[in-house]
Amino acid sequence: QVHLVESGGGLVQAGGSLRLSCALSGRPFTSYAIGWFRQAPGKERDFVAAINWSGAKIYYADSVKGRSTISRDNAKNTVYLQMYSLKPEDTAVYYCAAALANDWLEAIGTYDYWGQGTQVTVSS
């Protein structure tokens, strides 16, 4: 069974930065693509960024493109989402998810396992 744990969320002022981490355990890390999604109160869960198993394929939502960097350290079984120039509209619970697939990584239905989420709050 795959277990995902997110960390790194918190309260930050607009214009600030945060680095979220997603640690995977239970199965070989390099078997999985990892995606980040976020969900604001009263809204649907939306795609943020994804990286395939090797790191060769990376995708970003338009809303964060140019303000975020996703990367993975296969030696540490961890994926990172570095976010810059944060805006109040980035406030949400951020979830990481793991997929055995390496395509359609922007689609929520592609993912097999989900973490519990970490709260990001951006104050104006």
Tab-separated table of N, CA and C in Angstrom:
chain	number	residue	atom	x	y	z
A	1	GLN	N	0.836	-1.180	0.000
A	1	GLN	CA	0.000	0.000	0.000
A	1	GLN	C	0.886	1.251	0.000
A	2	VAL	N	0.549	2.194	-0.868
A	2	VAL	CA	1.303	3.436	-0.959
A	2	VAL	C	0.798	4.417	0.094
A	3	HIS	N	1.739	5.068	0.753
A	3	HIS	CA	1.408	6.083	1.759
A	3	HIS	C	2.089	7.384	1.368
A	4	LEU	N	1.308	8.465	1.303
A	4	LEU	CA	1.831	9.766	0.916
A	4	LEU	C	1.647	10.748	2.066
A	5	VAL	N	2.689	11.521	2.349
A	5	VAL	CA	2.614	12.516	3.414
A	5	VAL	C	3.110	13.850	2.883
A	6	GLU	N	2.240	14.857	2.953
A	6	GLU	CA	2.615	16.204	2.548
A	6	GLU	C	3.108	16.991	3.754
A	7	SER	N	3.999	17.948	3.496
A	7	SER	CA	4.461	18.852	4.544
A	7	SER	C	4.895	20.151	3.902
A	8	GLY	N	5.095	21.165	4.743
A	8	GLY	CA	5.606	22.429	4.250
A	8	GLY	C	4.583	23.535	4.111
A	9	GLY	N	3.321	23.221	4.350
A	9	GLY	CA	2.309	24.259	4.272
A	9	GLY	C	2.428	25.235	5.432
A	10	GLY	N	1.645	26.308	5.359
A	10	GLY	CA	1.660	27.281	6.429
A	10	GLY	C	1.059	28.588	5.999
A	11	LEU	N	1.280	29.607	6.820
A	11	LEU	CA	0.784	30.954	6.558
A	11	LEU	C	1.923	31.801	6.017
A	12	VAL	N	1.668	32.470	4.908
A	12	VAL	CA	2.693	33.301	4.284
A	12	VAL	C	2.028	34.548	3.740
A	13	GLN	N	2.773	35.627	3.697
A	13	GLN	CA	2.241	36.869	3.129
A	13	GLN	C	2.282	36.822	1.607
A	14	ALA	N	1.415	37.572	1.004
A	14	ALA	CA	1.416	37.679	-0.456
A	14	ALA	C	2.798	38.114	-0.934
A	15	GLY	N	3.239	37.457	-1.999
A	15	GLY	CA	4.570	37.713	-2.527
A	15	GLY	C	5.636	36.792	-1.974
A	16	GLY	N	5.282	36.039	-0.947
A	16	GLY	CA	6.239	35.138	-0.322
A	16	GLY	C	6.359	33.805	-1.050
A	17	SER	N	7.123	32.907	-0.444
A	17	SER	CA	7.400	31.600	-1.049
A	17	SER	C	7.186	30.488	-0.034
A	18	LEU	N	6.892	29.309	-0.556
A	18	LEU	CA	6.795	28.101	0.260
A	18	LEU	C	7.311	26.934	-0.556
A	19	ARG	N	7.838	25.938	0.127
A	19	ARG	CA	8.191	24.689	-0.531
A	19	ARG	C	7.419	23.554	0.134
A	20	LEU	N	6.581	22.930	-0.654
A	20	LEU	CA	5.836	21.771	-0.186
A	20	LEU	C	6.611	20.503	-0.518
A	21	SER	N	6.503	19.516	0.353
A	21	SER	CA	7.148	18.229	0.140
A	21	SER	C	6.095	17.136	0.167
A	22	CYS	N	6.348	16.094	-0.608
A	22	CYS	CA	5.473	14.922	-0.652
A	22	CYS	C	6.370	13.694	-0.566
A	23	ALA	N	6.269	12.982	0.541
A	23	ALA	CA	7.071	11.785	0.748
A	23	ALA	C	6.214	10.547	0.516
A	24	LEU	N	6.746	9.623	-0.273
A	24	LEU	CA	6.035	8.384	-0.592
A	24	LEU	C	6.723	7.207	0.068
A	25	SER	N	5.938	6.299	0.615
A	25	SER	CA	6.483	5.070	1.190
A	25	SER	C	5.564	3.909	0.849
A	26	GLY	N	6.110	2.707	0.968
A	26	GLY	CA	5.300	1.514	0.777
A	26	GLY	C	5.523	0.790	-0.532
A	27	ARG	N	5.945	1.507	-1.546
A	27	ARG	CA	6.217	0.910	-2.857
A	27	ARG	C	7.394	1.650	-3.494
A	28	PRO	N	8.034	1.083	-4.504
A	28	PRO	CA	9.159	1.777	-5.149
A	28	PRO	C	8.765	3.146	-5.699
A	29	PHE	N	9.468	4.154	-5.262
A	29	PHE	CA	9.122	5.533	-5.595
A	29	PHE	C	9.149	5.784	-7.092
A	30	THR	N	10.109	5.205	-7.782
A	30	THR	CA	10.266	5.479	-9.213
A	30	THR	C	9.195	4.801	-10.070
A	31	SER	N	8.318	4.056	-9.453
A	31	SER	CA	7.199	3.483	-10.203
A	31	SER	C	6.092	4.500	-10.454
A	32	TYR	N	6.140	5.643	-9.759
A	32	TYR	CA	5.006	6.556	-9.722
A	32	TYR	C	5.306	7.944	-10.259
A	33	ALA	N	4.350	8.448	-11.019
A	33	ALA	CA	4.279	9.877	-11.280
A	33	ALA	C	3.614	10.526	-10.070
A	34	ILE	N	3.965	11.773	-9.803
A	34	ILE	CA	3.409	12.487	-8.665
A	34	ILE	C	2.767	13.782	-9.138
A	35	GLY	N	1.583	14.027	-8.643
A	35	GLY	CA	0.891	15.265	-8.967
A	35	GLY	C	0.535	16.038	-7.719
A	36	TRP	N	0.405	17.342	-7.884
A	36	TRP	CA	-0.100	18.223	-6.829
A	36	TRP	C	-1.432	18.806	-7.282
A	37	PHE	N	-2.371	18.799	-6.368
A	37	PHE	CA	-3.682	19.389	-6.588
A	37	PHE	C	-3.994	20.288	-5.397
A	38	ARG	N	-4.951	21.180	-5.580
A	38	ARG	CA	-5.352	22.021	-4.464
A	38	ARG	C	-6.863	22.202	-4.462
A	39	GLN	N	-7.369	22.430	-3.259
A	39	GLN	CA	-8.805	22.608	-3.102
A	39	GLN	C	-9.071	23.733	-2.117
A	40	ALA	N	-9.705	24.774	-2.610
A	40	ALA	CA	-10.117	25.896	-1.767
A	40	ALA	C	-11.518	25.616	-1.225
A	41	PRO	N	-11.883	26.247	-0.126
A	41	PRO	CA	-13.208	26.005	0.461
A	41	PRO	C	-14.324	26.255	-0.542
A	42	GLY	N	-15.209	25.290	-0.667
A	42	GLY	CA	-16.354	25.426	-1.556
A	42	GLY	C	-16.050	25.236	-3.026
A	43	LYS	N	-14.813	24.849	-3.339
A	43	LYS	CA	-14.438	24.681	-4.742
A	43	LYS	C	-13.976	23.255	-5.007
A	44	GLU	N	-13.883	22.935	-6.294
A	44	GLU	CA	-13.413	21.614	-6.676
A	44	GLU	C	-11.891	21.512	-6.496
A	45	ARG	N	-11.425	20.284	-6.465
A	45	ARG	CA	-9.993	20.042	-6.389
A	45	ARG	C	-9.391	20.241	-7.784
A	46	ASP	N	-8.392	21.106	-7.888
A	46	ASP	CA	-7.819	21.477	-9.167
A	46	ASP	C	-6.362	21.049	-9.295
A	47	PHE	N	-5.978	20.760	-10.500
A	47	PHE	CA	-4.598	20.392	-10.817
A	47	PHE	C	-3.678	21.589	-10.618
A	48	VAL	N	-2.480	21.325	-10.082
A	48	VAL	CA	-1.469	22.370	-9.901
A	48	VAL	C	-0.219	22.052	-10.719
A	49	ALA	N	0.353	20.869	-10.502
A	49	ALA	CA	1.590	20.493	-11.183
A	49	ALA	C	1.765	18.993	-11.097
A	50	ALA	N	2.563	18.441	-12.017
A	50	ALA	CA	2.833	17.004	-11.995
A	50	ALA	C	4.194	16.732	-12.611
A	51	ILE	N	4.760	15.602	-12.207
A	51	ILE	CA	6.063	15.178	-12.714
A	51	ILE	C	6.022	13.674	-12.910
A	52	ASN	N	6.542	13.194	-14.020
A	52	ASN	CA	6.497	11.744	-14.253
A	52	ASN	C	7.604	11.059	-13.465
A	53	TRP	N	7.717	9.750	-13.615
A	53	TRP	CA	8.603	8.977	-12.748
A	53	TRP	C	10.064	9.381	-12.879
A	54	SER	N	10.467	9.783	-14.077
A	54	SER	CA	11.877	10.099	-14.303
A	54	SER	C	12.184	11.583	-14.132
A	55	GLY	N	11.132	12.403	-14.109
A	55	GLY	CA	11.345	13.845	-14.082
A	55	GLY	C	11.441	14.468	-15.458
A	56	ALA	N	11.324	13.653	-16.496
A	56	ALA	CA	11.479	14.158	-17.857
A	56	ALA	C	10.227	14.892	-18.346
A	57	LYS	N	9.076	14.562	-17.780
A	57	LYS	CA	7.822	15.216	-18.158
A	57	LYS	C	7.287	15.998	-16.966
A	58	ILE	N	7.082	17.287	-17.180
A	58	ILE	CA	6.584	18.169	-16.126
A	58	ILE	C	5.438	18.995	-16.686
A	59	TYR	N	4.416	19.181	-15.860
A	59	TYR	CA	3.240	19.917	-16.277
A	59	TYR	C	2.854	20.903	-15.176
A	60	TYR	N	2.349	22.048	-15.592
A	60	TYR	CA	1.863	23.058	-14.652
A	60	TYR	C	0.506	23.576	-15.097
A	61	ALA	N	-0.328	23.902	-14.128
A	61	ALA	CA	-1.547	24.624	-14.434
A	61	ALA	C	-1.189	26.055	-14.823
A	62	ASP	N	-2.002	26.648	-15.670
A	62	ASP	CA	-1.729	28.021	-16.092
A	62	ASP	C	-1.690	28.982	-14.904
A	63	SER	N	-2.466	28.669	-13.884
A	63	SER	CA	-2.570	29.569	-12.731
A	63	SER	C	-1.281	29.659	-11.923
A	64	VAL	N	-0.407	28.673	-12.058
A	64	VAL	CA	0.846	28.675	-11.282
A	64	VAL	C	2.081	28.674	-12.173
A	65	LYS	N	1.893	28.576	-13.475
A	65	LYS	CA	3.037	28.515	-14.389
A	65	LYS	C	3.875	29.775	-14.245
A	66	GLY	N	5.180	29.598	-14.128
A	66	GLY	CA	6.080	30.726	-13.946
A	66	GLY	C	6.262	31.131	-12.491
A	67	ARG	N	5.426	30.567	-11.605
A	67	ARG	CA	5.532	30.860	-10.175
A	67	ARG	C	5.786	29.606	-9.350
A	68	SER	N	5.937	28.474	-10.021
A	68	SER	CA	6.121	27.216	-9.291
A	68	SER	C	7.141	26.352	-9.998
A	69	THR	N	7.811	25.514	-9.220
A	69	THR	CA	8.740	24.544	-9.766
A	69	THR	C	8.514	23.217	-9.057
A	70	ILE	N	8.253	22.174	-9.844
A	70	ILE	CA	8.113	20.834	-9.281
A	70	ILE	C	9.377	20.051	-9.592
A	71	SER	N	9.812	19.268	-8.621
A	71	SER	CA	11.018	18.461	-8.809
A	71	SER	C	10.897	17.206	-7.957
A	72	ARG	N	11.735	16.224	-8.252
A	72	ARG	CA	11.718	15.014	-7.448
A	72	ARG	C	13.130	14.574	-7.141
A	73	ASP	N	13.301	14.010	-5.949
A	73	ASP	CA	14.562	13.438	-5.516
A	73	ASP	C	14.293	11.958	-5.289
A	74	ASN	N	14.642	11.143	-6.250
A	74	ASN	CA	14.334	9.724	-6.163
A	74	ASN	C	15.124	9.023	-5.058
A	75	ALA	N	16.236	9.601	-4.659
A	75	ALA	CA	17.004	9.018	-3.560
A	75	ALA	C	16.304	9.226	-2.215
A	76	LYS	N	15.481	10.268	-2.134
A	76	LYS	CA	14.782	10.583	-0.887
A	76	LYS	C	13.296	10.249	-0.950
A	77	ASN	N	12.864	9.661	-2.056
A	77	ASN	CA	11.450	9.297	-2.225
A	77	ASN	C	10.530	10.505	-1.997
A	78	THR	N	10.944	11.642	-2.501
A	78	THR	CA	10.232	12.883	-2.215
A	78	THR	C	10.080	13.741	-3.470
A	79	VAL	N	8.925	14.353	-3.607
A	79	VAL	CA	8.665	15.350	-4.632
A	79	VAL	C	8.466	16.685	-3.941
A	80	TYR	N	8.983	17.725	-4.564
A	80	TYR	CA	8.886	19.069	-4.016
A	80	TYR	C	8.074	19.972	-4.950
A	81	LEU	N	7.337	20.886	-4.356
A	81	LEU	CA	6.674	21.935	-5.112
A	81	LEU	C	7.090	23.263	-4.499
A	82	GLN	N	7.974	23.949	-5.199
A	82	GLN	CA	8.418	25.270	-4.760
A	82	GLN	C	7.486	26.300	-5.374
A	83	MET	N	6.897	27.120	-4.535
A	83	MET	CA	5.962	28.134	-5.012
A	83	MET	C	6.495	29.519	-4.667
A	84	TYR	N	6.453	30.424	-5.643
A	84	TYR	CA	6.979	31.774	-5.492
A	84	TYR	C	5.844	32.774	-5.721
A	85	SER	N	6.105	34.026	-5.355
A	85	SER	CA	5.150	35.107	-5.632
A	85	SER	C	3.719	34.684	-5.314
A	86	LEU	N	3.536	34.150	-4.140
A	86	LEU	CA	2.231	33.622	-3.754
A	86	LEU	C	1.189	34.720	-3.675
A	87	LYS	N	-0.047	34.359	-4.028
A	87	LYS	CA	-1.175	35.280	-4.039
A	87	LYS	C	-2.255	34.759	-3.087
A	88	PRO	N	-3.110	35.622	-2.607
A	88	PRO	CA	-4.203	35.144	-1.738
A	88	PRO	C	-5.045	34.053	-2.395
A	89	GLU	N	-5.184	34.102	-3.702
A	89	GLU	CA	-5.980	33.080	-4.391
A	89	GLU	C	-5.275	31.728	-4.446
A	90	ASP	N	-4.042	31.648	-3.999
A	90	ASP	CA	-3.358	30.356	-3.876
A	90	ASP	C	-3.742	29.644	-2.576
A	91	THR	N	-4.486	30.304	-1.725
A	91	THR	CA	-4.913	29.704	-0.469
A	91	THR	C	-5.789	28.491	-0.728
A	92	ALA	N	-5.386	27.347	-0.163
A	92	ALA	CA	-6.092	26.087	-0.377
A	92	ALA	C	-5.414	24.994	0.437
A	93	VAL	N	-6.062	23.850	0.489
A	93	VAL	CA	-5.393	22.637	0.948
A	93	VAL	C	-4.722	22.013	-0.268
A	94	TYR	N	-3.439	21.719	-0.125
A	94	TYR	CA	-2.665	21.143	-1.218
A	94	TYR	C	-2.474	19.656	-0.962
A	95	TYR	N	-2.803	18.863	-1.978
A	95	TYR	CA	-2.703	17.414	-1.896
A	95	TYR	C	-1.695	16.910	-2.909
A	96	CYS	N	-0.907	15.915	-2.520
A	96	CYS	CA	-0.123	15.216	-3.523
A	96	CYS	C	-0.767	13.853	-3.776
A	97	ALA	N	-0.518	13.351	-4.951
A	97	ALA	CA	-1.114	12.094	-5.371
A	97	ALA	C	-0.119	11.321	-6.223
A	98	ALA	N	-0.253	10.006	-6.223
A	98	ALA	CA	0.655	9.128	-6.960
A	98	ALA	C	-0.110	8.350	-8.010
A	99	ALA	N	0.514	8.214	-9.179
A	99	ALA	CA	-0.111	7.497	-10.286
A	99	ALA	C	0.881	6.534	-10.901
A	100	LEU	N	0.417	5.334	-11.223
A	100	LEU	CA	1.243	4.391	-11.964
A	100	LEU	C	1.341	4.797	-13.427
A	101	ALA	N	0.360	5.527	-13.914
A	101	ALA	CA	0.372	6.006	-15.292
A	101	ALA	C	1.400	7.108	-15.453
A	102	ASN	N	1.816	7.328	-16.694
A	102	ASN	CA	2.734	8.434	-16.995
A	102	ASN	C	2.168	9.391	-18.033
A	103	ASP	N	0.879	9.249	-18.301
A	103	ASP	CA	0.180	10.176	-19.192
A	103	ASP	C	-1.062	10.687	-18.471
A	104	TRP	N	-1.665	11.715	-19.075
A	104	TRP	CA	-2.883	12.300	-18.494
A	104	TRP	C	-2.647	12.719	-17.045
A	105	LEU	N	-1.494	13.254	-16.773
A	105	LEU	CA	-1.133	13.571	-15.394
A	105	LEU	C	-1.838	14.818	-14.880
A	106	GLU	N	-2.515	15.553	-15.739
A	106	GLU	CA	-3.284	16.707	-15.296
A	106	GLU	C	-4.698	16.327	-14.866
A	107	ALA	N	-5.057	15.082	-15.073
A	107	ALA	CA	-6.417	14.633	-14.768
A	107	ALA	C	-6.475	13.979	-13.394
A	108	ILE	N	-7.428	14.414	-12.598
A	108	ILE	CA	-7.521	13.910	-11.227
A	108	ILE	C	-7.782	12.405	-11.194
A	109	GLY	N	-8.487	11.892	-12.185
A	109	GLY	CA	-8.821	10.474	-12.231
A	109	GLY	C	-7.645	9.562	-12.536
A	110	THR	N	-6.523	10.130	-12.935
A	110	THR	CA	-5.341	9.335	-13.258
A	110	THR	C	-4.690	8.763	-12.000
A	111	TYR	N	-4.914	9.381	-10.874
A	111	TYR	CA	-4.154	9.087	-9.667
A	111	TYR	C	-4.783	7.988	-8.828
A	112	ASP	N	-3.879	7.159	-8.288
A	112	ASP	CA	-4.299	5.981	-7.544
A	112	ASP	C	-4.288	6.179	-6.034
A	113	TYR	N	-3.413	7.052	-5.565
A	113	TYR	CA	-3.250	7.241	-4.118
A	113	TYR	C	-3.155	8.728	-3.820
A	114	TRP	N	-3.654	9.099	-2.652
A	114	TRP	CA	-3.689	10.506	-2.242
A	114	TRP	C	-3.177	10.668	-0.821
A	115	GLY	N	-2.533	11.809	-0.583
A	115	GLY	CA	-2.165	12.172	0.767
A	115	GLY	C	-3.313	12.890	1.470
A	116	GLN	N	-3.067	13.276	2.711
A	116	GLN	CA	-4.100	13.910	3.530
A	116	GLN	C	-4.189	15.414	3.319
A	117	GLY	N	-3.179	16.000	2.711
A	117	GLY	CA	-3.210	17.424	2.411
A	117	GLY	C	-2.472	18.275	3.424
A	118	THR	N	-2.033	19.454	2.967
A	118	THR	CA	-1.392	20.434	3.825
A	118	THR	C	-1.970	21.809	3.483
A	119	GLN	N	-2.278	22.573	4.506
A	119	GLN	CA	-2.932	23.866	4.308
A	119	GLN	C	-1.909	24.935	3.940
A	120	VAL	N	-2.234	25.688	2.901
A	120	VAL	CA	-1.456	26.871	2.523
A	120	VAL	C	-2.390	28.068	2.607
A	121	THR	N	-1.999	29.059	3.382
A	121	THR	CA	-2.798	30.276	3.519
A	121	THR	C	-1.920	31.465	3.173
A	122	VAL	N	-2.385	32.263	2.226
A	122	VAL	CA	-1.639	33.435	1.782
A	122	VAL	C	-2.434	34.673	2.188
A	123	SER	N	-1.837	35.475	3.025
A	123	SER	CA	-2.520	36.686	3.501
A	123	SER	C	-2.177	37.866	2.611
A	124	SER	N	-3.139	38.756	2.486
A	124	SER	CA	-2.927	39.935	1.622
A	124	SER	C	-2.328	41.097	2.396
